PDB file of C-alpha atoms in Angstrom:
ATOM      1  CA  UNK A   1       0.000   0.000   0.000  1.00 91.00           C
ATOM      2  CA  UNK A   2       2.795   2.400   0.925  1.00 91.00           C
ATOM      3  CA  UNK A   3       4.817   1.558  -2.192  1.00 93.00           C
ATOM      4  CA  UNK A   4       1.742   2.001  -4.384  1.00 93.00           C
ATOM      5  CA  UNK A   5       0.932   5.353  -2.720  1.00 90.00           C
ATOM      6  CA  UNK A   6       4.485   6.595  -3.212  1.00 92.00           C
ATOM      7  CA  UNK A   7       4.413   5.584  -6.862  1.00 93.00           C
ATOM      8  CA  UNK A   8       1.069   7.346  -7.315  1.00 91.00           C
ATOM      9  CA  UNK A   9       2.479  10.473  -5.640  1.00 90.00           C
ATOM     10  CA  UNK A  10       5.524  10.373  -7.918  1.00 94.00           C
ATOM     11  CA  UNK A  11       3.219   9.991 -10.940  1.00 91.00           C
ATOM     12  CA  UNK A  12       1.317  13.121  -9.879  1.00 88.00           C
ATOM     13  CA  UNK A  13       4.566  15.043  -9.376  1.00 90.00           C
ATOM     14  CA  UNK A  14       5.858  14.273 -12.872  1.00 91.00           C
ATOM     15  CA  UNK A  15       2.493  15.010 -14.487  1.00 87.00           C
ATOM     16  CA  UNK A  16       1.535  11.457 -15.434  1.00 90.00           C
ATOM     17  CA  UNK A  17      -2.049  11.532 -16.770  1.00 92.00           C
ATOM     18  CA  UNK A  18      -3.780   9.679 -13.922  1.00 93.00           C
ATOM     19  CA  UNK A  19      -7.094  11.151 -15.053  1.00 92.00           C
ATOM     20  CA  UNK A  20      -6.934   8.558 -17.857  1.00 94.00           C
ATOM     21  CA  UNK A  21      -8.381   6.075 -15.350  1.00 95.00           C
ATOM     22  CA  UNK A  22     -11.520   8.196 -14.930  1.00 95.00           C
ATOM     23  CA  UNK A  23     -11.844   8.816 -18.673  1.00 95.00           C
ATOM     24  CA  UNK A  24     -11.582   5.068 -19.441  1.00 96.00           C
ATOM     25  CA  UNK A  25     -13.231   3.708 -16.292  1.00 96.00           C
ATOM     26  CA  UNK A  26     -15.642   1.361 -18.083  1.00 96.00           C
ATOM     27  CA  UNK A  27     -12.976  -0.035 -20.436  1.00 97.00           C
ATOM     28  CA  UNK A  28     -10.641  -0.722 -17.517  1.00 97.00           C
ATOM     29  CA  UNK A  29     -13.454  -2.431 -15.591  1.00 97.00           C
ATOM     30  CA  UNK A  30     -14.223  -4.698 -18.573  1.00 97.00           C
ATOM     31  CA  UNK A  31     -10.518  -5.462 -18.993  1.00 97.00           C
ATOM     32  CA  UNK A  32     -10.261  -6.350 -15.303  1.00 96.00           C
ATOM     33  CA  UNK A  33     -13.246  -8.677 -15.640  1.00 96.00           C
ATOM     34  CA  UNK A  34     -11.610 -10.449 -18.570  1.00 97.00           C
ATOM     35  CA  UNK A  35      -8.392 -10.897 -16.579  1.00 96.00           C
ATOM     36  CA  UNK A  36     -10.452 -12.430 -13.746  1.00 96.00           C
ATOM     37  CA  UNK A  37     -12.152 -14.794 -16.210  1.00 97.00           C
ATOM     38  CA  UNK A  38      -8.803 -15.873 -17.694  1.00 96.00           C
ATOM     39  CA  UNK A  39      -7.349 -16.421 -14.217  1.00 96.00           C
ATOM     40  CA  UNK A  40     -10.419 -18.474 -13.228  1.00 96.00           C
ATOM     41  CA  UNK A  41     -10.003 -20.754 -16.253  1.00 96.00           C
ATOM     42  CA  UNK A  42      -6.350 -21.350 -15.373  1.00 95.00           C
ATOM     43  CA  UNK A  43      -7.269 -22.012 -11.731  1.00 94.00           C
ATOM     44  CA  UNK A  44      -9.905 -24.579 -12.705  1.00 94.00           C
ATOM     45  CA  UNK A  45      -7.512 -26.376 -15.071  1.00 94.00           C
ATOM     46  CA  UNK A  46      -4.884 -26.442 -12.309  1.00 93.00           C
ATOM     47  CA  UNK A  47      -7.431 -27.780  -9.791  1.00 93.00           C
ATOM     48  CA  UNK A  48      -8.132 -30.861 -11.927  1.00 91.00           C
ATOM     49  CA  UNK A  49      -4.670 -32.160 -11.016  1.00 90.00           C
ATOM     50  CA  UNK A  50      -4.957 -31.249  -7.320  1.00 89.00           C
ATOM     51  CA  UNK A  51      -5.230 -34.041  -4.708  1.00 90.00           C
ATOM     52  CA  UNK A  52      -8.597 -34.616  -3.042  1.00 87.00           C
ATOM     53  CA  UNK A  53      -7.312 -33.105   0.216  1.00 88.00           C
ATOM     54  CA  UNK A  54      -6.620 -29.775  -1.521  1.00 89.00           C
ATOM     55  CA  UNK A  55     -10.159 -29.315  -2.869  1.00 90.00           C
ATOM     56  CA  UNK A  56     -12.609 -26.839  -1.362  1.00 88.00           C
ATOM     57  CA  UNK A  57     -15.458 -28.293   0.744  1.00 82.00           C
ATOM     58  CA  UNK A  58     -17.964 -26.118  -1.104  1.00 78.00           C
ATOM     59  CA  UNK A  59     -16.432 -26.432  -4.564  1.00 81.00           C
ATOM     60  CA  UNK A  60     -16.317 -30.192  -5.006  1.00 82.00           C
ATOM     61  CA  UNK A  61     -19.894 -30.798  -6.136  1.00 85.00           C
ATOM     62  CA  UNK A  62     -19.155 -32.724  -9.321  1.00 85.00           C
ATOM     63  CA  UNK A  63     -20.835 -30.013 -11.405  1.00 91.00           C
ATOM     64  CA  UNK A  64     -18.019 -28.400 -13.462  1.00 92.00           C
ATOM     65  CA  UNK A  65     -19.823 -25.064 -13.937  1.00 93.00           C
ATOM     66  CA  UNK A  66     -20.651 -24.716 -10.248  1.00 93.00           C
ATOM     67  CA  UNK A  67     -17.144 -25.743  -9.173  1.00 92.00           C
ATOM     68  CA  UNK A  68     -15.631 -23.315 -11.694  1.00 94.00           C
ATOM     69  CA  UNK A  69     -17.736 -20.500 -10.230  1.00 94.00           C
ATOM     70  CA  UNK A  70     -17.245 -21.297  -6.526  1.00 90.00           C
ATOM     71  CA  UNK A  71     -13.676 -22.570  -6.866  1.00 92.00           C
ATOM     72  CA  UNK A  72     -12.601 -26.191  -7.063  1.00 92.00           C
ATOM     73  CA  UNK A  73      -9.286 -25.915  -5.200  1.00 91.00           C
ATOM     74  CA  UNK A  74      -9.286 -24.371  -1.733  1.00 92.00           C
ATOM     75  CA  UNK A  75      -5.905 -22.616  -1.713  1.00 91.00           C
ATOM     76  CA  UNK A  76      -4.150 -22.866  -5.090  1.00 93.00           C
ATOM     77  CA  UNK A  77      -0.480 -22.039  -4.823  1.00 92.00           C
ATOM     78  CA  UNK A  78       2.501 -21.454  -7.064  1.00 91.00           C
ATOM     79  CA  UNK A  79       5.280 -22.788  -4.871  1.00 90.00           C
ATOM     80  CA  UNK A  80       4.735 -21.089  -1.512  1.00 90.00           C
ATOM     81  CA  UNK A  81       2.728 -18.225  -3.063  1.00 93.00           C
ATOM     82  CA  UNK A  82      -0.937 -18.537  -2.037  1.00 92.00           C
ATOM     83  CA  UNK A  83      -2.953 -17.018  -4.889  1.00 93.00           C
ATOM     84  CA  UNK A  84      -6.237 -16.721  -2.985  1.00 92.00           C
ATOM     85  CA  UNK A  85      -4.717 -15.168   0.117  1.00 91.00           C
ATOM     86  CA  UNK A  86      -2.869 -12.608  -2.017  1.00 93.00           C
ATOM     87  CA  UNK A  87      -5.887 -11.704  -4.161  1.00 93.00           C
ATOM     88  CA  UNK A  88      -8.326 -11.595  -1.241  1.00 91.00           C
ATOM     89  CA  UNK A  89      -7.192  -8.122  -0.174  1.00 88.00           C
ATOM     90  CA  UNK A  90      -4.192  -6.662  -1.926  1.00 92.00           C
ATOM     91  CA  UNK A  91      -4.937  -6.081  -5.648  1.00 94.00           C
ATOM     92  CA  UNK A  92      -8.571  -5.092  -5.175  1.00 94.00           C
ATOM     93  CA  UNK A  93      -8.239  -2.901  -2.095  1.00 95.00           C
ATOM     94  CA  UNK A  94      -5.036  -1.159  -3.146  1.00 96.00           C
ATOM     95  CA  UNK A  95      -6.451  -0.771  -6.668  1.00 95.00           C
ATOM     96  CA  UNK A  96      -9.592   0.782  -5.164  1.00 96.00           C
ATOM     97  CA  UNK A  97      -7.484   3.454  -3.419  1.00 95.00           C
ATOM     98  CA  UNK A  98      -5.419   4.105  -6.550  1.00 95.00           C
ATOM     99  CA  UNK A  99      -8.621   4.611  -8.569  1.00 96.00           C
ATOM    100  CA  UNK A 100      -9.782   7.130  -5.936  1.00 96.00           C
ATOM    101  CA  UNK A 101      -6.473   8.989  -6.271  1.00 94.00           C
ATOM    102  CA  UNK A 102      -7.087   9.186 -10.017  1.00 95.00           C
ATOM    103  CA  UNK A 103     -10.535  10.677  -9.321  1.00 96.00           C
ATOM    104  CA  UNK A 104      -8.964  13.332  -7.076  1.00 95.00           C
ATOM    105  CA  UNK A 105      -6.530  14.213  -9.875  1.00 93.00           C
ATOM    106  CA  UNK A 106      -9.378  14.399 -12.413  1.00 95.00           C
ATOM    107  CA  UNK A 107     -11.427  16.751 -10.238  1.00 94.00           C
ATOM    108  CA  UNK A 108      -8.393  18.966  -9.685  1.00 91.00           C
ATOM    109  CA  UNK A 109      -7.988  19.187 -13.465  1.00 90.00           C
ATOM    110  CA  UNK A 110     -11.660  20.123 -13.908  1.00 90.00           C
ATOM    111  CA  UNK A 111     -12.181  22.523 -10.994  1.00 88.00           C
ATOM    112  CA  UNK A 112      -8.777  23.512  -9.646  1.00 88.00           C
ATOM    113  CA  UNK A 113      -9.036  21.479  -6.446  1.00 89.00           C
ATOM    114  CA  UNK A 114     -10.862  18.391  -5.147  1.00 91.00           C
ATOM    115  CA  UNK A 115     -14.161  19.020  -3.352  1.00 93.00           C
ATOM    116  CA  UNK A 116     -14.647  18.380   0.363  1.00 95.00           C
ATOM    117  CA  UNK A 117     -17.157  15.659  -0.547  1.00 96.00           C
ATOM    118  CA  UNK A 118     -14.639  13.727  -2.634  1.00 95.00           C
ATOM    119  CA  UNK A 119     -11.867  14.216  -0.060  1.00 96.00           C
ATOM    120  CA  UNK A 120     -14.126  12.762   2.648  1.00 97.00           C
ATOM    121  CA  UNK A 121     -15.128   9.745   0.545  1.00 96.00           C
ATOM    122  CA  UNK A 122     -11.538   8.979  -0.462  1.00 96.00           C
ATOM    123  CA  UNK A 123     -10.286   9.523   3.101  1.00 96.00           C
ATOM    124  CA  UNK A 124     -12.922   7.235   4.624  1.00 96.00           C
ATOM    125  CA  UNK A 125     -12.207   4.500   2.104  1.00 97.00           C
ATOM    126  CA  UNK A 126      -8.421   4.822   2.482  1.00 95.00           C
ATOM    127  CA  UNK A 127      -8.816   4.354   6.261  1.00 95.00           C
ATOM    128  CA  UNK A 128     -10.910   1.235   5.645  1.00 95.00           C
ATOM    129  CA  UNK A 129      -8.340  -0.230   3.247  1.00 96.00           C
ATOM    130  CA  UNK A 130      -5.372   0.532   5.498  1.00 95.00           C
ATOM    131  CA  UNK A 131      -7.197  -1.060   8.435  1.00 94.00           C
ATOM    132  CA  UNK A 132      -7.888  -4.204   6.381  1.00 93.00           C
ATOM    133  CA  UNK A 133      -4.253  -4.487   5.291  1.00 94.00           C
ATOM    134  CA  UNK A 134      -2.904  -3.783   8.787  1.00 93.00           C
ATOM    135  CA  UNK A 135      -5.098  -6.570  10.195  1.00 90.00           C
ATOM    136  CA  UNK A 136      -4.661  -8.836   7.174  1.00 89.00           C
ATOM    137  CA  UNK A 137      -4.154 -11.969   9.285  1.00 86.00           C
ATOM    138  CA  UNK A 138      -7.791 -11.691  10.427  1.00 83.00           C
ATOM    139  CA  UNK A 139      -9.016 -12.963   7.037  1.00 84.00           C
ATOM    140  CA  UNK A 140      -7.497 -16.390   7.805  1.00 85.00           C
ATOM    141  CA  UNK A 141     -10.622 -17.265   9.811  1.00 78.00           C
ATOM    142  CA  UNK A 142     -13.152 -15.966   7.248  1.00 79.00           C
ATOM    143  CA  UNK A 143     -15.435 -18.179   5.160  1.00 78.00           C
ATOM    144  CA  UNK A 144     -13.672 -17.034   1.961  1.00 81.00           C
ATOM    145  CA  UNK A 145     -10.391 -18.539   3.161  1.00 84.00           C
ATOM    146  CA  UNK A 146     -11.602 -21.494   5.222  1.00 82.00           C
ATOM    147  CA  UNK A 147     -14.503 -22.809   3.140  1.00 81.00           C
ATOM    148  CA  UNK A 148     -14.721 -21.299  -0.369  1.00 85.00           C
ATOM    149  CA  UNK A 149     -12.389 -22.296  -3.172  1.00 90.00           C
ATOM    150  CA  UNK A 150     -10.644 -19.815  -5.439  1.00 93.00           C
ATOM    151  CA  UNK A 151     -12.790 -19.695  -8.558  1.00 93.00           C
ATOM    152  CA  UNK A 152     -14.546 -17.123 -10.700  1.00 95.00           C
ATOM    153  CA  UNK A 153     -16.647 -15.774  -7.814  1.00 94.00           C
ATOM    154  CA  UNK A 154     -13.669 -14.667  -5.722  1.00 94.00           C
ATOM    155  CA  UNK A 155     -11.373 -13.839  -8.657  1.00 95.00           C
ATOM    156  CA  UNK A 156     -13.975 -11.530 -10.223  1.00 96.00           C
ATOM    157  CA  UNK A 157     -14.903 -10.090  -6.842  1.00 94.00           C
ATOM    158  CA  UNK A 158     -11.306  -9.409  -5.795  1.00 94.00           C
ATOM    159  CA  UNK A 159      -9.931  -8.102  -9.089  1.00 95.00           C
ATOM    160  CA  UNK A 160     -12.907  -6.376 -10.711  1.00 96.00           C
ATOM    161  CA  UNK A 161     -15.953  -5.947  -8.502  1.00 95.00           C
ATOM    162  CA  UNK A 162     -14.203  -4.436  -5.467  1.00 95.00           C
ATOM    163  CA  UNK A 163     -12.071  -1.766  -7.153  1.00 96.00           C
ATOM    164  CA  UNK A 164     -14.635  -0.728  -9.768  1.00 96.00           C
ATOM    165  CA  UNK A 165     -17.919  -0.783  -7.822  1.00 94.00           C
ATOM    166  CA  UNK A 166     -16.669   0.245  -4.389  1.00 95.00           C
ATOM    167  CA  UNK A 167     -15.265   3.416  -5.986  1.00 95.00           C
ATOM    168  CA  UNK A 168     -18.592   4.491  -7.528  1.00 95.00           C
ATOM    169  CA  UNK A 169     -19.085   7.290  -4.978  1.00 96.00           C
ATOM    170  CA  UNK A 170     -15.854   8.927  -6.147  1.00 95.00           C
ATOM    171  CA  UNK A 171     -16.749   8.384  -9.799  1.00 96.00           C
ATOM    172  CA  UNK A 172     -20.133  10.036  -9.221  1.00 96.00           C
ATOM    173  CA  UNK A 173     -18.657  13.056  -7.419  1.00 95.00           C
ATOM    174  CA  UNK A 174     -16.244  13.878 -10.244  1.00 95.00           C
ATOM    175  CA  UNK A 175     -19.170  14.303 -12.631  1.00 91.00           C
ATOM    176  CA  UNK A 176     -21.714  15.575 -10.077  1.00 93.00           C
ATOM    177  CA  UNK A 177     -19.882  17.728  -7.491  1.00 90.00           C
ATOM    178  CA  UNK A 178     -21.711  18.256  -4.188  1.00 91.00           C
ATOM    179  CA  UNK A 179     -21.257  21.197  -1.827  1.00 90.00           C
ATOM    180  CA  UNK A 180     -21.129  20.160   1.827  1.00 91.00           C
ATOM    181  CA  UNK A 181     -21.773  22.536   4.707  1.00 92.00           C
ATOM    182  CA  UNK A 182     -19.274  22.155   7.545  1.00 93.00           C
ATOM    183  CA  UNK A 183     -21.866  20.946  10.119  1.00 95.00           C
ATOM    184  CA  UNK A 184     -23.081  18.298   7.653  1.00 95.00           C
ATOM    185  CA  UNK A 185     -19.500  17.234   6.939  1.00 95.00           C
ATOM    186  CA  UNK A 186     -18.773  16.966  10.679  1.00 96.00           C
ATOM    187  CA  UNK A 187     -21.900  14.827  11.138  1.00 97.00           C
ATOM    188  CA  UNK A 188     -20.822  12.466   8.345  1.00 97.00           C
ATOM    189  CA  UNK A 189     -17.306  12.207   9.813  1.00 97.00           C
ATOM    190  CA  UNK A 190     -18.804  11.325  13.209  1.00 97.00           C
ATOM    191  CA  UNK A 191     -21.070   8.706  11.619  1.00 97.00           C
ATOM    192  CA  UNK A 192     -18.090   7.111   9.882  1.00 97.00           C
ATOM    193  CA  UNK A 193     -16.149   7.211  13.160  1.00 97.00           C
ATOM    194  CA  UNK A 194     -18.966   5.407  14.986  1.00 97.00           C
ATOM    195  CA  UNK A 195     -19.084   2.747  12.263  1.00 97.00           C
ATOM    196  CA  UNK A 196     -15.323   2.324  12.316  1.00 96.00           C
ATOM    197  CA  UNK A 197     -15.208   1.996  16.123  1.00 96.00           C
ATOM    198  CA  UNK A 198     -17.952  -0.660  16.126  1.00 96.00           C
ATOM    199  CA  UNK A 199     -16.268  -2.494  13.223  1.00 95.00           C
ATOM    200  CA  UNK A 200     -12.725  -2.394  14.590  1.00 94.00           C
ATOM    201  CA  UNK A 201     -13.483  -2.988  18.268  1.00 94.00           C
ATOM    202  CA  UNK A 202     -15.790  -5.948  17.612  1.00 94.00           C
ATOM    203  CA  UNK A 203     -13.335  -7.553  15.199  1.00 91.00           C
ATOM    204  CA  UNK A 204     -10.425  -6.975  17.583  1.00 91.00           C
ATOM    205  CA  UNK A 205     -12.390  -8.461  20.466  1.00 91.00           C
ATOM    206  CA  UNK A 206     -13.207 -11.571  18.415  1.00 89.00           C
ATOM    207  CA  UNK A 207      -9.646 -12.004  17.132  1.00 87.00           C
ATOM    208  CA  UNK A 208      -8.126 -11.500  20.588  1.00 89.00           C
ATOM    209  CA  UNK A 209     -10.477 -14.113  22.058  1.00 89.00           C
ATOM    210  CA  UNK A 210      -9.654 -16.599  19.288  1.00 85.00           C
ATOM    211  CA  UNK A 211      -5.913 -16.192  19.788  1.00 85.00           C
ATOM    212  CA  UNK A 212      -5.939 -16.279  23.579  1.00 87.00           C
ATOM    213  CA  UNK A 213      -9.175 -16.574  25.607  1.00 86.00           C
ATOM    214  CA  UNK A 214      -7.146 -15.868  28.766  1.00 87.00           C
ATOM    215  CA  UNK A 215      -6.055 -12.448  27.489  1.00 86.00           C
ATOM    216  CA  UNK A 216      -6.971  -9.843  30.165  1.00 89.00           C
ATOM    217  CA  UNK A 217      -8.901  -7.813  27.574  1.00 89.00           C
ATOM    218  CA  UNK A 218     -11.398 -10.657  27.035  1.00 88.00           C
ATOM    219  CA  UNK A 219     -10.935 -12.991  30.018  1.00 87.00           C
ATOM    220  CA  UNK A 220     -13.904 -11.536  31.916  1.00 89.00           C
ATOM    221  CA  UNK A 221     -16.357 -11.796  29.038  1.00 90.00           C
ATOM    222  CA  UNK A 222     -19.194 -14.274  29.409  1.00 91.00           C
ATOM    223  CA  UNK A 223     -18.998 -17.352  27.163  1.00 90.00           C
ATOM    224  CA  UNK A 224     -20.919 -20.497  26.247  1.00 91.00           C
ATOM    225  CA  UNK A 225     -19.043 -23.839  26.063  1.00 89.00           C
ATOM    226  CA  UNK A 226     -19.454 -25.942  22.900  1.00 89.00           C
ATOM    227  CA  UNK A 227     -18.990 -29.611  22.060  1.00 87.00           C
ATOM    228  CA  UNK A 228     -15.931 -28.721  19.967  1.00 84.00           C
ATOM    229  CA  UNK A 229     -14.057 -27.505  23.040  1.00 84.00           C
ATOM    230  CA  UNK A 230     -14.249 -23.886  21.922  1.00 85.00           C
ATOM    231  CA  UNK A 231     -16.353 -21.216  23.623  1.00 88.00           C
ATOM    232  CA  UNK A 232     -18.744 -18.669  22.128  1.00 89.00           C
ATOM    233  CA  UNK A 233     -18.633 -15.047  23.258  1.00 89.00           C
ATOM    234  CA  UNK A 234     -22.012 -13.962  24.601  1.00 90.00           C
ATOM    235  CA  UNK A 235     -21.120 -10.563  26.056  1.00 90.00           C
ATOM    236  CA  UNK A 236     -19.165  -7.493  24.996  1.00 91.00           C
ATOM    237  CA  UNK A 237     -19.801  -6.480  21.395  1.00 92.00           C
ATOM    238  CA  UNK A 238     -20.915 -10.026  20.567  1.00 92.00           C
ATOM    239  CA  UNK A 239     -23.641  -9.885  23.208  1.00 93.00           C
ATOM    240  CA  UNK A 240     -25.372  -6.955  21.469  1.00 94.00           C
ATOM    241  CA  UNK A 241     -25.893  -8.559  18.053  1.00 94.00           C
ATOM    242  CA  UNK A 242     -24.465 -11.719  16.486  1.00 93.00           C
ATOM    243  CA  UNK A 243     -22.493  -9.776  13.866  1.00 94.00           C
ATOM    244  CA  UNK A 244     -21.517  -6.355  15.273  1.00 95.00           C
ATOM    245  CA  UNK A 245     -18.699  -6.144  12.704  1.00 94.00           C
ATOM    246  CA  UNK A 246     -21.318  -6.256   9.922  1.00 95.00           C
ATOM    247  CA  UNK A 247     -23.244  -3.450  11.634  1.00 96.00           C
ATOM    248  CA  UNK A 248     -20.117  -1.267  11.754  1.00 96.00           C
ATOM    249  CA  UNK A 249     -19.389  -2.064   8.117  1.00 95.00           C
ATOM    250  CA  UNK A 250     -22.858  -0.910   7.061  1.00 96.00           C
ATOM    251  CA  UNK A 251     -22.707   2.297   9.097  1.00 97.00           C
ATOM    252  CA  UNK A 252     -19.433   3.162   7.340  1.00 97.00           C
ATOM    253  CA  UNK A 253     -20.935   2.276   3.945  1.00 96.00           C
ATOM    254  CA  UNK A 254     -23.744   4.776   4.567  1.00 96.00           C
ATOM    255  CA  UNK A 255     -21.232   7.446   5.598  1.00 96.00           C
ATOM    256  CA  UNK A 256     -19.351   6.946   2.316  1.00 96.00           C
ATOM    257  CA  UNK A 257     -22.535   7.567   0.318  1.00 96.00           C
ATOM    258  CA  UNK A 258     -23.980  10.577   2.171  1.00 96.00           C
ATOM    259  CA  UNK A 259     -21.391  13.091   0.808  1.00 96.00           C
ATOM    260  CA  UNK A 260     -22.903  12.405  -2.630  1.00 95.00           C
ATOM    261  CA  UNK A 261     -26.262  13.925  -1.656  1.00 93.00           C
ATOM    262  CA  UNK A 262     -29.671  12.381  -2.222  1.00 91.00           C
ATOM    263  CA  UNK A 263     -30.336  13.220  -5.880  1.00 90.00           C
ATOM    264  CA  UNK A 264     -29.122   9.929  -7.386  1.00 92.00           C
ATOM    265  CA  UNK A 265     -29.215   6.291  -6.317  1.00 93.00           C
ATOM    266  CA  UNK A 266     -25.855   5.367  -7.948  1.00 92.00           C
ATOM    267  CA  UNK A 267     -23.683   6.383  -4.954  1.00 94.00           C
ATOM    268  CA  UNK A 268     -25.964   4.283  -2.739  1.00 95.00           C
ATOM    269  CA  UNK A 269     -25.452   1.163  -4.836  1.00 94.00           C
ATOM    270  CA  UNK A 270     -22.625   0.082  -2.529  1.00 93.00           C
ATOM    271  CA  UNK A 271     -24.579   0.344   0.728  1.00 94.00           C
ATOM    272  CA  UNK A 272     -27.640  -1.375  -0.824  1.00 95.00           C
ATOM    273  CA  UNK A 273     -25.535  -4.150  -2.350  1.00 93.00           C
ATOM    274  CA  UNK A 274     -23.478  -4.552   0.825  1.00 92.00           C
ATOM    275  CA  UNK A 275     -26.595  -4.852   2.975  1.00 95.00           C
ATOM    276  CA  UNK A 276     -27.884  -7.668   0.755  1.00 94.00           C
ATOM    277  CA  UNK A 277     -24.423  -9.306   0.719  1.00 91.00           C
ATOM    278  CA  UNK A 278     -24.002  -9.232   4.495  1.00 93.00           C
ATOM    279  CA  UNK A 279     -27.522 -10.512   5.167  1.00 93.00           C
ATOM    280  CA  UNK A 280     -26.803 -13.395   2.773  1.00 90.00           C
ATOM    281  CA  UNK A 281     -23.396 -13.981   4.347  1.00 88.00           C
ATOM    282  CA  UNK A 282     -24.963 -13.949   7.809  1.00 91.00           C
ATOM    283  CA  UNK A 283     -27.371 -16.672   6.657  1.00 90.00           C
ATOM    284  CA  UNK A 284     -24.405 -18.756   5.408  1.00 86.00           C
ATOM    285  CA  UNK A 285     -22.600 -18.165   8.716  1.00 86.00           C
ATOM    286  CA  UNK A 286     -25.709 -19.255  10.582  1.00 88.00           C
ATOM    287  CA  UNK A 287     -25.885 -22.487   8.580  1.00 87.00           C
ATOM    288  CA  UNK A 288     -22.216 -23.280   9.222  1.00 84.00           C
ATOM    289  CA  UNK A 289     -22.387 -22.432  12.928  1.00 88.00           C
ATOM    290  CA  UNK A 290     -25.474 -24.546  13.649  1.00 89.00           C
ATOM    291  CA  UNK A 291     -23.688 -27.501  12.019  1.00 87.00           C
ATOM    292  CA  UNK A 292     -20.491 -26.832  13.944  1.00 86.00           C
ATOM    293  CA  UNK A 293     -21.755 -25.851  17.402  1.00 88.00           C
ATOM    294  CA  UNK A 294     -25.254 -27.407  17.530  1.00 90.00           C
ATOM    295  CA  UNK A 295     -27.062 -26.820  20.844  1.00 91.00           C
ATOM    296  CA  UNK A 296     -24.521 -24.190  21.964  1.00 91.00           C
ATOM    297  CA  UNK A 297     -25.286 -22.053  18.904  1.00 91.00           C
ATOM    298  CA  UNK A 298     -29.035 -22.326  19.557  1.00 91.00           C
ATOM    299  CA  UNK A 299     -28.416 -21.108  23.096  1.00 92.00           C
ATOM    300  CA  UNK A 300     -26.307 -18.238  21.760  1.00 90.00           C
ATOM    301  CA  UNK A 301     -29.143 -17.261  19.387  1.00 93.00           C
ATOM    302  CA  UNK A 302     -31.584 -17.336  22.298  1.00 92.00           C
ATOM    303  CA  UNK A 303     -29.308 -15.086  24.359  1.00 93.00           C
ATOM    304  CA  UNK A 304     -28.523 -12.765  21.421  1.00 93.00           C
ATOM    305  CA  UNK A 305     -31.674 -12.682  19.271  1.00 94.00           C
ATOM    306  CA  UNK A 306     -30.666  -9.896  16.877  1.00 93.00           C
ATOM    307  CA  UNK A 307     -28.468 -10.819  13.924  1.00 93.00           C
ATOM    308  CA  UNK A 308     -27.093  -7.484  12.641  1.00 93.00           C
ATOM    309  CA  UNK A 309     -29.372  -4.539  13.541  1.00 93.00           C
ATOM    310  CA  UNK A 310     -30.335  -4.219  17.238  1.00 91.00           C
ATOM    311  CA  UNK A 311     -34.115  -4.469  17.769  1.00 90.00           C
ATOM    312  CA  UNK A 312     -34.701  -4.675  13.981  1.00 91.00           C
ATOM    313  CA  UNK A 313     -33.030  -7.779  12.513  1.00 90.00           C
TER     314      UNK A 313
END
């Protein structure tokens, strides 16, 4: 991320036409999709020679089209280089920030300086990306890494969908600049801060507990024993809703869209899509957890009835 940022800064200093990315946004998105498709074909061909133990639990259905989409091999590697782990965060998230930098350059060319709205959106999203990269090891316990193979779904999502749809707020603001009053801007910053605190603190609490349940930061939290020998957190952030990290994510997503105003639905595509995605992911999590923890998970659901939104869902 730092190397990419320095290179982008050097490109701006020497006058490299970074606004080209904005001017050819659709062509670059299509090109990225084609690269993801080509990579997926290679991954599927490689997976046909993989041993049974290396195949993904969810991508070994016997249906070639389904396995191609979900991913036949769990963690395809070239030597020690794990392709899925690398693609899960780095190209898409860093590419997302680089695209935003190109939008800032384009708006400076058009209007002399970037607007406060665009600066806020790019700043919020850069914080999110840097947080994800700083805590990269946390993805090792996610469903993408543990359960799903590396096929077209993840390749397209990582290399095309993330950088080119998550940056739609910035793309919109270049063409449709929005004036923000300072009190409104402060309110949006505070909303993003609340979302980030909920997201980061709940994830940190979970990861700390997984690494060392005796850690003083989590040792006093109430838990439920399970048949697997592990314990489920039932207090702290995880006693409010079952997925407080999803709640924080969605609050931040709304804060990224609000600087774009209310005149167009395009900047709100991300928060609408992400809500649907996280509700679907929560349902998948629920299915996996009931299989894994059985009665203990049912007790957890009784103690914590709300899934993502307190008193709503």
